Coordinates of C-alpha atoms in Angstrom, one line a residue:
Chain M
X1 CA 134.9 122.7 131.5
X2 CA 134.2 121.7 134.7
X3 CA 136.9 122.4 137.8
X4 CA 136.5 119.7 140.7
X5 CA 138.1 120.4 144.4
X6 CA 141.0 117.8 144.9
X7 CA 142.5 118.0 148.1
X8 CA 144.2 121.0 149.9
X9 CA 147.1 120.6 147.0
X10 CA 145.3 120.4 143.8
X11 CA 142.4 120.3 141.5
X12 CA 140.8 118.4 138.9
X13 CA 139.1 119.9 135.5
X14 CA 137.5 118.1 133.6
X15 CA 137.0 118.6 129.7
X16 CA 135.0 117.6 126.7
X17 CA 137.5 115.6 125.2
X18 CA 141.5 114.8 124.8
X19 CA 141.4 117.5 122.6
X20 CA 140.2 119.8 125.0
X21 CA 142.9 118.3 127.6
X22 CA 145.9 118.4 125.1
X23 CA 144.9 122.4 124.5
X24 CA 144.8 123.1 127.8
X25 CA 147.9 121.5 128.9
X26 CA 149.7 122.8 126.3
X27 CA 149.1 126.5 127.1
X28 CA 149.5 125.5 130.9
X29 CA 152.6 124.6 130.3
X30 CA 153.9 127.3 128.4
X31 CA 153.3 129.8 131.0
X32 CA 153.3 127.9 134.1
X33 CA 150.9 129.9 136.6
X34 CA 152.4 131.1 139.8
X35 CA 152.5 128.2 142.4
X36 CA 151.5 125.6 140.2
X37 CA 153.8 122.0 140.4
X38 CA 152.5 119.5 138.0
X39 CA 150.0 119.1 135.5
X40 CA 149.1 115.6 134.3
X41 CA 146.5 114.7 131.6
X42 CA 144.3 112.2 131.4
X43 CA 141.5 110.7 128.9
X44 CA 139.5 113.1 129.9
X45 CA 140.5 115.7 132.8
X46 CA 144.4 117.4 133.9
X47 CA 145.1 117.5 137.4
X48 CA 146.3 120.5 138.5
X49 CA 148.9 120.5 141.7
X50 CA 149.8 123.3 143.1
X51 CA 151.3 124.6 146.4
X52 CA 149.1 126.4 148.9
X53 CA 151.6 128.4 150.4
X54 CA 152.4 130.0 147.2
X55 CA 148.9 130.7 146.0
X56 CA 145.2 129.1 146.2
X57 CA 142.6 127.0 144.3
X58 CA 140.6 130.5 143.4
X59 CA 143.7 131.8 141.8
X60 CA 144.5 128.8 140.2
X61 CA 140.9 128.2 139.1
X62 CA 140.9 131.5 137.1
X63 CA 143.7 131.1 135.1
X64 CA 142.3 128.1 134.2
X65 CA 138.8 129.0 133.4
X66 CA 140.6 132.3 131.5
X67 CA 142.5 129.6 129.1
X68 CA 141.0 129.1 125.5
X69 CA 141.1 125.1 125.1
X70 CA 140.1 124.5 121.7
X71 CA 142.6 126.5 120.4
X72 CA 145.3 123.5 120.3
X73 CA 145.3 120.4 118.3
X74 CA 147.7 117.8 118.2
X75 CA 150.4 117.9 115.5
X76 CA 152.5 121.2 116.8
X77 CA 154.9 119.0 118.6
X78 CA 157.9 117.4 117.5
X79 CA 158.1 114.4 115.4
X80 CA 159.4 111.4 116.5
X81 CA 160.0 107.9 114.3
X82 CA 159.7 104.6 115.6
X83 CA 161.4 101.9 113.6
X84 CA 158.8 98.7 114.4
X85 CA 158.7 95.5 112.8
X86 CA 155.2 94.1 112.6
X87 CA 155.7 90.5 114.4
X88 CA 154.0 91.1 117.4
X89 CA 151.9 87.8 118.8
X90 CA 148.8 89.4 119.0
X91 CA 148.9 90.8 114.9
X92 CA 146.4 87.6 113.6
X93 CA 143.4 88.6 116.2
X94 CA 143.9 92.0 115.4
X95 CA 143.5 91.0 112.1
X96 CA 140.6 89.0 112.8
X97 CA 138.8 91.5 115.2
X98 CA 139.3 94.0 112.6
X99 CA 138.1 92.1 109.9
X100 CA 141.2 92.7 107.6
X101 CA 144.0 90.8 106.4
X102 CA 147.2 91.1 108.7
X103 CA 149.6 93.1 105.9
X104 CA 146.5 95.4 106.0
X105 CA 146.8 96.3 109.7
X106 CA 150.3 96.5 109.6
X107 CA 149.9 98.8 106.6
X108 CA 146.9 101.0 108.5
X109 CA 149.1 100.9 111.4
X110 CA 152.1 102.6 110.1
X111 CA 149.7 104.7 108.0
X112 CA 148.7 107.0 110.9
X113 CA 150.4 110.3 112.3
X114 CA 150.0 109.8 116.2
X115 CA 150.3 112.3 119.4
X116 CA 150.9 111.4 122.9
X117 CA 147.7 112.4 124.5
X118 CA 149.7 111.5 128.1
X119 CA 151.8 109.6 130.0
X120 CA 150.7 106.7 132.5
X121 CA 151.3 103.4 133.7
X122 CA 155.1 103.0 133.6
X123 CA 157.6 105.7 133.5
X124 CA 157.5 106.8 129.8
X125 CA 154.8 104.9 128.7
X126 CA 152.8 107.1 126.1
X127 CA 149.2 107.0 125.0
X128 CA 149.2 107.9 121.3
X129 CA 146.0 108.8 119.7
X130 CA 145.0 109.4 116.2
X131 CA 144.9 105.6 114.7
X132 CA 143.0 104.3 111.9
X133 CA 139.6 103.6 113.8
X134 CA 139.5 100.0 111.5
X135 CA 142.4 99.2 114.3
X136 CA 140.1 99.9 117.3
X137 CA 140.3 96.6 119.8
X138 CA 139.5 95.8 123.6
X139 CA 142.2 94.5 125.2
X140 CA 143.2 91.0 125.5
X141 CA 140.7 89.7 128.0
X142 CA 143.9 87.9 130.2
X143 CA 146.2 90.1 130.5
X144 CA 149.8 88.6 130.0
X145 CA 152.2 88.7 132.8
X146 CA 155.1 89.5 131.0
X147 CA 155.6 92.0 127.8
X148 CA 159.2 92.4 126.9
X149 CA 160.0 95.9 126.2
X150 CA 159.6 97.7 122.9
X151 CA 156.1 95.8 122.5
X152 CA 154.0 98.0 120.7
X153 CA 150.4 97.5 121.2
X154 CA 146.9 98.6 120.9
X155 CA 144.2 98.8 123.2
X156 CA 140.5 100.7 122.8
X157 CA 141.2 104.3 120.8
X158 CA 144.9 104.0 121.9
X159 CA 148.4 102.5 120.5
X160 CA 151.2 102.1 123.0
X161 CA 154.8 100.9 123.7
X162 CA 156.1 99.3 126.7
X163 CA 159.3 100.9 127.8
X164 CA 160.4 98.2 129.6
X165 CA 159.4 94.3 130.7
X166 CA 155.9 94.7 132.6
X167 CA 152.6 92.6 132.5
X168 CA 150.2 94.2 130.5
X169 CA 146.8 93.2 128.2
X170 CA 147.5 95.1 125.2
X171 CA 146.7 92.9 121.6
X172 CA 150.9 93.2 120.8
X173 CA 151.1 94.0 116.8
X174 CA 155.2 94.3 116.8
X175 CA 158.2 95.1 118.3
X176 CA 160.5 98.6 118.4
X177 CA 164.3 98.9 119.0
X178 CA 163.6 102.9 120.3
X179 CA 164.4 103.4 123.5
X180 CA 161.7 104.8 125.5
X181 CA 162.9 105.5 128.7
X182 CA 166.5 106.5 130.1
X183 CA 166.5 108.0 132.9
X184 CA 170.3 109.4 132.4
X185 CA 168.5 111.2 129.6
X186 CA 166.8 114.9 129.7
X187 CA 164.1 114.5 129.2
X188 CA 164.1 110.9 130.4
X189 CA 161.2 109.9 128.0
X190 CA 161.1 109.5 124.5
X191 CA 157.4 110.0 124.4
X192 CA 156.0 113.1 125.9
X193 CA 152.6 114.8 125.7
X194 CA 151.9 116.2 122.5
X195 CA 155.2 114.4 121.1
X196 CA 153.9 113.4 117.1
X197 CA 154.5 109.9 116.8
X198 CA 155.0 107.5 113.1
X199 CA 155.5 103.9 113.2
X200 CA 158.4 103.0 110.2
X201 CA 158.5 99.8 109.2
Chain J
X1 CA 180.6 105.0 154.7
X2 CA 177.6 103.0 156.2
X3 CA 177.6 99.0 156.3
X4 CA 174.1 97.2 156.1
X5 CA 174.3 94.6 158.2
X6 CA 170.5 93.5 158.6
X7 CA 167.9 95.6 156.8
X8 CA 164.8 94.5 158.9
X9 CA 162.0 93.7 156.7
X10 CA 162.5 96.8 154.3
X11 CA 164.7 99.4 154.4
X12 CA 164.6 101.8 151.8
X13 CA 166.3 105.2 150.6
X14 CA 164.3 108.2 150.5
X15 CA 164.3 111.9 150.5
X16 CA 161.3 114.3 149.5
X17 CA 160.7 112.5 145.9
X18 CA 161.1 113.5 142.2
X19 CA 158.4 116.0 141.6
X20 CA 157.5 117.5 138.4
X21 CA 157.2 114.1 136.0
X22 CA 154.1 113.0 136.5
X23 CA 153.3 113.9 133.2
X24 CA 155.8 111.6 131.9
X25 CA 154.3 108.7 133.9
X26 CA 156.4 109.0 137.2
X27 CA 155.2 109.6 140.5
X28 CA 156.9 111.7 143.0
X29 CA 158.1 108.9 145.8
X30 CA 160.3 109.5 148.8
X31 CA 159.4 109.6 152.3
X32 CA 156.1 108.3 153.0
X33 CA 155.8 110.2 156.3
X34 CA 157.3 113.4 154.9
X35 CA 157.1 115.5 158.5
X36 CA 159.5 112.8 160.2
X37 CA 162.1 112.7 156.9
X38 CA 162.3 116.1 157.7
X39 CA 162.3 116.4 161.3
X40 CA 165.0 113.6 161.3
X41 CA 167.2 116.1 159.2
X42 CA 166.7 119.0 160.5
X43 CA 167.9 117.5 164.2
X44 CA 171.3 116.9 162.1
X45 CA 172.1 119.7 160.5
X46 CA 170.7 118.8 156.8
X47 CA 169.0 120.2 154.4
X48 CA 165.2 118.8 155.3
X49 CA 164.9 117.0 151.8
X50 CA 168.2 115.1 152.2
X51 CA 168.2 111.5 151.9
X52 CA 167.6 109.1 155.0
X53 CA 166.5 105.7 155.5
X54 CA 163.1 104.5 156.2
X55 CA 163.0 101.7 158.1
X56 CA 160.1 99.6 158.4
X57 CA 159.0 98.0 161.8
X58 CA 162.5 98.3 163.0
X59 CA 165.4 95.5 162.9
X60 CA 168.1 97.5 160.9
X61 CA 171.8 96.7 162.1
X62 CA 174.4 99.2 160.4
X63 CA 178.1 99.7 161.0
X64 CA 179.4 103.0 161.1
X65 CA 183.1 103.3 159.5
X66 CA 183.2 106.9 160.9
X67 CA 182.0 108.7 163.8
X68 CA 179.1 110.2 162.5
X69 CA 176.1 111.9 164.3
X70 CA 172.3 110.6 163.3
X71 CA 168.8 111.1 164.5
X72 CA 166.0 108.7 164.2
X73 CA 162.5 110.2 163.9
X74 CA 158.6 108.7 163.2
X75 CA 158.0 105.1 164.7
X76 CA 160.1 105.2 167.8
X77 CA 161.8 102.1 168.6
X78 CA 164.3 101.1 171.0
X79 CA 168.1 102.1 169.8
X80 CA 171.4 101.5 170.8
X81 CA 175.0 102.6 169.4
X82 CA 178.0 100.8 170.2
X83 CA 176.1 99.1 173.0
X84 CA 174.8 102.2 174.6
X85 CA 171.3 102.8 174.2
X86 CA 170.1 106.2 172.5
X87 CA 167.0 108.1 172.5
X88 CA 164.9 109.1 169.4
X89 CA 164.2 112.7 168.6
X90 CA 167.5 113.8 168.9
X91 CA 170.9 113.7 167.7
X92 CA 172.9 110.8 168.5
X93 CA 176.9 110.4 168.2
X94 CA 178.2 107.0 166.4
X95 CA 181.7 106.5 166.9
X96 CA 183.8 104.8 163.9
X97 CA 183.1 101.3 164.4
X98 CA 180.0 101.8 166.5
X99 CA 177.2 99.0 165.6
X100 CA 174.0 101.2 165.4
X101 CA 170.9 98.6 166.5
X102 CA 166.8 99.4 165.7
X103 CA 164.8 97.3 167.7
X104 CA 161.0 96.9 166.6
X105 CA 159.1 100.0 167.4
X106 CA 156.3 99.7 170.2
X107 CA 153.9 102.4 168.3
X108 CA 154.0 103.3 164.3
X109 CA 155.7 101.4 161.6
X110 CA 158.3 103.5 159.5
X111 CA 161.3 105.3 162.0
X112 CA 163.7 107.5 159.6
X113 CA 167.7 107.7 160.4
X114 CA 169.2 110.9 159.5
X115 CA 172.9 110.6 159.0
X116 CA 174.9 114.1 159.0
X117 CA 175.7 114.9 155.6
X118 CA 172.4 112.6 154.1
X119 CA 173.0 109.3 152.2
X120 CA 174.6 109.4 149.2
X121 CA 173.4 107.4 146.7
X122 CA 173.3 108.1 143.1
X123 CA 170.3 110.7 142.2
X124 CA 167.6 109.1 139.5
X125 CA 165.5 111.8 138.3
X126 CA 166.7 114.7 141.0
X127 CA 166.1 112.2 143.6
X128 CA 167.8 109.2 145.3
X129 CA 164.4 107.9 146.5
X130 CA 163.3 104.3 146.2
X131 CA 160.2 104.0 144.1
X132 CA 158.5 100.7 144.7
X133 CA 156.0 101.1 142.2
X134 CA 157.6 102.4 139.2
X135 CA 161.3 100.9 139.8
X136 CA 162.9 104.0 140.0
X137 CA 166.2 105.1 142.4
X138 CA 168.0 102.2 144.2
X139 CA 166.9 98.8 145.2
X140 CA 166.1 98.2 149.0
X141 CA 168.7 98.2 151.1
X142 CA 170.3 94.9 151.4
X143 CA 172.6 93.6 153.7
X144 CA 176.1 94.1 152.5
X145 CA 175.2 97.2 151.4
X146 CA 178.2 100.1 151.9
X147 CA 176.3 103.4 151.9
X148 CA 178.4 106.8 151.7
X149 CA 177.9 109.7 153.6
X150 CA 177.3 113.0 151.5
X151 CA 178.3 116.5 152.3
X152 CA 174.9 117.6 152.5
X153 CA 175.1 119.0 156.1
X154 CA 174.6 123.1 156.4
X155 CA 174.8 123.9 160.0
X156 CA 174.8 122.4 163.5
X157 CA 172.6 120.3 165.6
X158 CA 170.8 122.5 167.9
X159 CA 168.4 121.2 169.7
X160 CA 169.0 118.0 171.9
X161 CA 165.1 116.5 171.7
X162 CA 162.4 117.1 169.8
X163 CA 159.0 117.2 171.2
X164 CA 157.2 114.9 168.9
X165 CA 153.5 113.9 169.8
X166 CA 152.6 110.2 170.7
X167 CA 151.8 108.5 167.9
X168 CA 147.9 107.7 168.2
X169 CA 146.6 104.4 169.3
X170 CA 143.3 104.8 167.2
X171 CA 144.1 107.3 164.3
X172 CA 141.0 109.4 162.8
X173 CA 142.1 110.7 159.6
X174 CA 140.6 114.1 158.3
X175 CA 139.2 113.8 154.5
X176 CA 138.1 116.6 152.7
X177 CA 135.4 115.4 150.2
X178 CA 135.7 115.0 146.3
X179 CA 136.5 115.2 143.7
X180 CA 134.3 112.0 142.7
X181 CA 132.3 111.7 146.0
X182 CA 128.9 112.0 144.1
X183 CA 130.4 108.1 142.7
X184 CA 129.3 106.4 145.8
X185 CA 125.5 106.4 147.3
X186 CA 124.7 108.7 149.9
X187 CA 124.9 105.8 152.5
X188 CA 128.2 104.6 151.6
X189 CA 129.4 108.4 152.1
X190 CA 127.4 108.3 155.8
X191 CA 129.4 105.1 155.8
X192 CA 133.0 106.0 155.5
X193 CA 133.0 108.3 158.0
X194 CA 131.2 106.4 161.0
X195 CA 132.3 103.0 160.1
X196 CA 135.9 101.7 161.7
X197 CA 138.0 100.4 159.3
X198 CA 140.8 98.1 160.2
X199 CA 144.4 98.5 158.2
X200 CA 145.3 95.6 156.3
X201 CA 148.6 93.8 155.9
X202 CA 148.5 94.3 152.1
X203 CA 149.3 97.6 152.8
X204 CA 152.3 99.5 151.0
X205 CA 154.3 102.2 150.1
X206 CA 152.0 102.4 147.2
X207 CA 148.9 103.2 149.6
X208 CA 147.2 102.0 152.4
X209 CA 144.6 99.6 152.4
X210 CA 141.6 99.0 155.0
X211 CA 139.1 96.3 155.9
X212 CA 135.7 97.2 156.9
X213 CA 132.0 98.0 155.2
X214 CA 132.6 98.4 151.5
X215 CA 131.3 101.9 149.7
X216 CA 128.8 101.1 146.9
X217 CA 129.6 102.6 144.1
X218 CA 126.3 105.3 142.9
X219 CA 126.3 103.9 138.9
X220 CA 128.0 101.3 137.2
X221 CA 129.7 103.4 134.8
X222 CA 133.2 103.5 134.4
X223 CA 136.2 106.4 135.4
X224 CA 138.3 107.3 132.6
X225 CA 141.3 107.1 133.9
X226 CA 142.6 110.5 135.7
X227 CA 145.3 112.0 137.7
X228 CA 145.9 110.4 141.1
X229 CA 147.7 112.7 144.4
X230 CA 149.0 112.0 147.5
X231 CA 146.1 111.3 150.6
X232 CA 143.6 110.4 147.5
X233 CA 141.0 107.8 149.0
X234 CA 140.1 105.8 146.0
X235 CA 137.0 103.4 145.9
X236 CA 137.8 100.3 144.0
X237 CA 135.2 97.5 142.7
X238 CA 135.2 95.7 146.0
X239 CA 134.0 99.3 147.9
X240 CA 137.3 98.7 150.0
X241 CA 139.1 102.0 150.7
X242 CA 142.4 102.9 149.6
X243 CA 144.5 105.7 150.5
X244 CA 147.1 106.7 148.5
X245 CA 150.5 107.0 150.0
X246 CA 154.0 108.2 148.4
X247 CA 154.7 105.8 145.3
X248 CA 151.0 105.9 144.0
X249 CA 150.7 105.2 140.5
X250 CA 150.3 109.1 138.8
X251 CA 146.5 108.1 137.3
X252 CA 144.5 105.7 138.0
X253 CA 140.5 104.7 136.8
X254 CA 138.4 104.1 140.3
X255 CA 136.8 107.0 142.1
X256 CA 138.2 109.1 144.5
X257 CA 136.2 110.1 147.3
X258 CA 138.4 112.7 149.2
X259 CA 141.9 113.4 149.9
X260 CA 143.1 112.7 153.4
X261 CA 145.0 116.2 154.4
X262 CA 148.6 116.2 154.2
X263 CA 149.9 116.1 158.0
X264 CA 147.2 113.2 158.6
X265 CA 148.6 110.9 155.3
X266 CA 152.0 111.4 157.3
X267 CA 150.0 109.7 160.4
X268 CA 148.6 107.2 158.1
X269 CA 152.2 105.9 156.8
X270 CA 152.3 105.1 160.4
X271 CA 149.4 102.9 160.9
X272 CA 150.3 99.4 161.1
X273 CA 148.5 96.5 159.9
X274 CA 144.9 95.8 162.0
X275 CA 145.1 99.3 163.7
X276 CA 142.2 100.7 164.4
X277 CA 141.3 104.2 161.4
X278 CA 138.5 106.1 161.2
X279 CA 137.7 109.3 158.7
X280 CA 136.2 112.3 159.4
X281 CA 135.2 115.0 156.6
X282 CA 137.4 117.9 157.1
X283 CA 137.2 121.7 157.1
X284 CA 135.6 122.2 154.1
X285 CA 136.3 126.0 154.3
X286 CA 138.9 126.0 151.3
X287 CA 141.2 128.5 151.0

């Protein structure tokens, strides 16, 4: 672990893995220390924001350091189903990339128990670890300029959904009716870190 | 009620932001100069985080159906209500029917108007601010627009001016360092802070952007992407600054070399397109 200044409002520590990041923001979270605002994780760090009238980096700092990060792992959250059919554009070069027929992916796809490792992007737009690594693809190498929502799609170590119409350049294996994102909703996203994610076809 | 009838070339509803879902992929928003949100509302009678509109290089035209008192704050520009001309910094009466006029503002490039009771749009998220980036909160205002008038007020005006300083001709904007400093070469730190950058018109409510010497990066690997804030300065492939203003996105994958301290982003929403910035490394004693 490794904790990097960030301003007057925050810092940055960086970890060994998502693992590490998921454990850490996990306990952050369930005992929010004093003055701290947000915490957002990354691939490989969680920012930590905090107010410096309420308390300072050193304070903040040490209740991070004192934090045991490998404790966690993914799977404590709740369990959230995703009704997908497998007709997404991009499902024949995944195939191809992969090296397997496209039934297979689909198959390997919905196979997998994911977690939201975090949130980016768009509002509610989860990146969900935990996939068969067969299904491991670069993204497309032109991005498209419009995905509809509901696209689910795969990109390095990562499957995704787009909660609404965006341009985006992930390979697009199928669609899902779920809605992702309403803001009139608490909380507004379906998806939120640590969430446990299966694809139902 | 309020009646848009010319919004200039953006007008937009904000208030101090949506904080705490960052982690859900939404950034904070709201006022991109926060001090003069807050000034604006304070000279009213609000609560400092009620919503106002921020106007951009002047040119709004609004109809007031009731009197109403307002104060106009950050990029002063010439005013006038009902055909009298008002001051900024202070609170202004609007009778009913009064045609409240923003000319273009000589120095800085985003004035708020404070309305008595704040603007009462529908809340998104905790906050009726206009996100750009991510969609969220109204559209811009348009004209046509009807905009009510909450109840938001909690006391009286009681001051009659503000002393606000000028807004800088040349702005040097204090940066403390990290956290990925160590991503560019030694020079290209020297660099950023005795080069003069110029602000470019493709700046936005997403961030400001500069012209001037690009920062070589020190390697050629590649950022996981990581947690973006407010007054980050961000190094993309073309070594082009970018500083990071109220709808940033929440992460983001290019290096940032310091964070602009908070009362000098507020000067940077100011800066209009081919002002003259410069950056100094800040106190580095952290607290």
């Amino acid at each position: 672990m490794r904790i990097l200044r960030y301003g007057r409002e925050a810092l940055l520590v960086e970890l060994a893995g998502l693992g590490e990041v998921t454990g850490l923001h996990r306990a952050l979270s369930e005992a929010l220390p004093p003055g701290v605002a947000e915490l957002v994780p990354a691939a490989r760090t969680l920012l930590v924001t905090y107010d410096p009238a309420a308390t300072t980096h050193d304070a903040v700092a040490a209740v991070v350091r004192g934090t045991d990060v490998t404790a966690a792992t993914a799977g404590r959250g709740p369990l959230v189903e995703l009704p997908v059919t497998y007709d997404g554009p991009d499902l024949e070069e995944v195939a191809r990339l992969a090296g397997l027929p496209a039934d297979e992916v689909a198959r390997r796809h919905a196979a997998a128990e994911y977690a939201v490792a975090f949130c980016g992007f768009a509002p509610g737009f989860a990146y969900l670890t935990g996939g068969d690594p067969a299904l491991r693809v670069p993204r497309r190498s032109t991005p498209r300029t419009t995905v509809p929502a509901g696209a689910v799609g795969l990109a390095d170590e990562f499957t995704g959904v787009y909660p609404r119409p965006s341009p985006g350049g992930w390979q697009l294996l199928g669609t899902t009716g779920a809605p992702l994102w309403d803001a009139d909703r608490d909380p507004p996203a379906l998806l939120a870190p640590g969430t446990r994610v299966r694809f139902v076809p | 009620m309020i009646e848009v009838l010319a919004p200039g070339p953006l007008t937009t509803v904000q208030d101090l932001g949506r904080p705490g879902y960052a982690h859900l992929g939404v950034g904070r928003s709201g006022a991109a100069d926060r001090g003069s949100l807050r000034l604006a509302n304070r000279l009213v009678g609000n609560p400092e985080a009620a919503a106002c509109l921020e106007v951009t290089l002047g040119g709004l035209e609004v109809r007031f159906a009731v009197a109403a008192t307002v104060a106009l704050t950050g990029a002063p520009c010439p005013v006038t209500a009902g055909g009298r001309a008002g001051s900024v910094n202070g609170p202004l009466g609007v009778r009913a029917g009064d045609r409240l006029v923003l000319g273009t503002p000589g120095r800085g490039l985003r004035t708020y108007l404070a309305v008595r009771g704040g603007i009462d749009v529908p809340p998104v998220l905790g906050s009726r601010s206009t996100d750009l980036l991510s969609g969220l909160g109204p559209g811009p205002v348009a004209a046509g627009d009807r905009l009510r008038i909450g109840g938001d007020a909690h006391g009286q005006p009681t001051v009659d001016h503000a002393p606000v300083p000028v807004l800088p001709g040349a702005l040097v904007l204090r940066v403390l360092p990290g956290p990925r400093d160590d991503w560019v070469t030694a020079a290209a730190r020297e660099r950023f802070v005795s080069a003069e950058y110029t602000v470019s018109p493709q700046s936005n409510r997403i961030g400001v952007r500069f012209d001037g010497p690009a920062l070589e990066r020190a390697g050629a690997a590649e950022l996981p992407s990581e947690g973006m804030v407010r007054g980050a300065v961000q190094v993309p492939p073309d070594g082009r600054p970018v500083l990071f203003l109220a709808d940033h996105p929440v992460t983001g994958g290019y290096p940032v070399i310091g964070v602009v301290e908070p009362g000098d982003t507020d000067l940077a929403a100011q800066a209009r397109p081919g002002q003259s910035v410069s950056f100094r490394w800040g106190r580095t004693l952290w607290r």
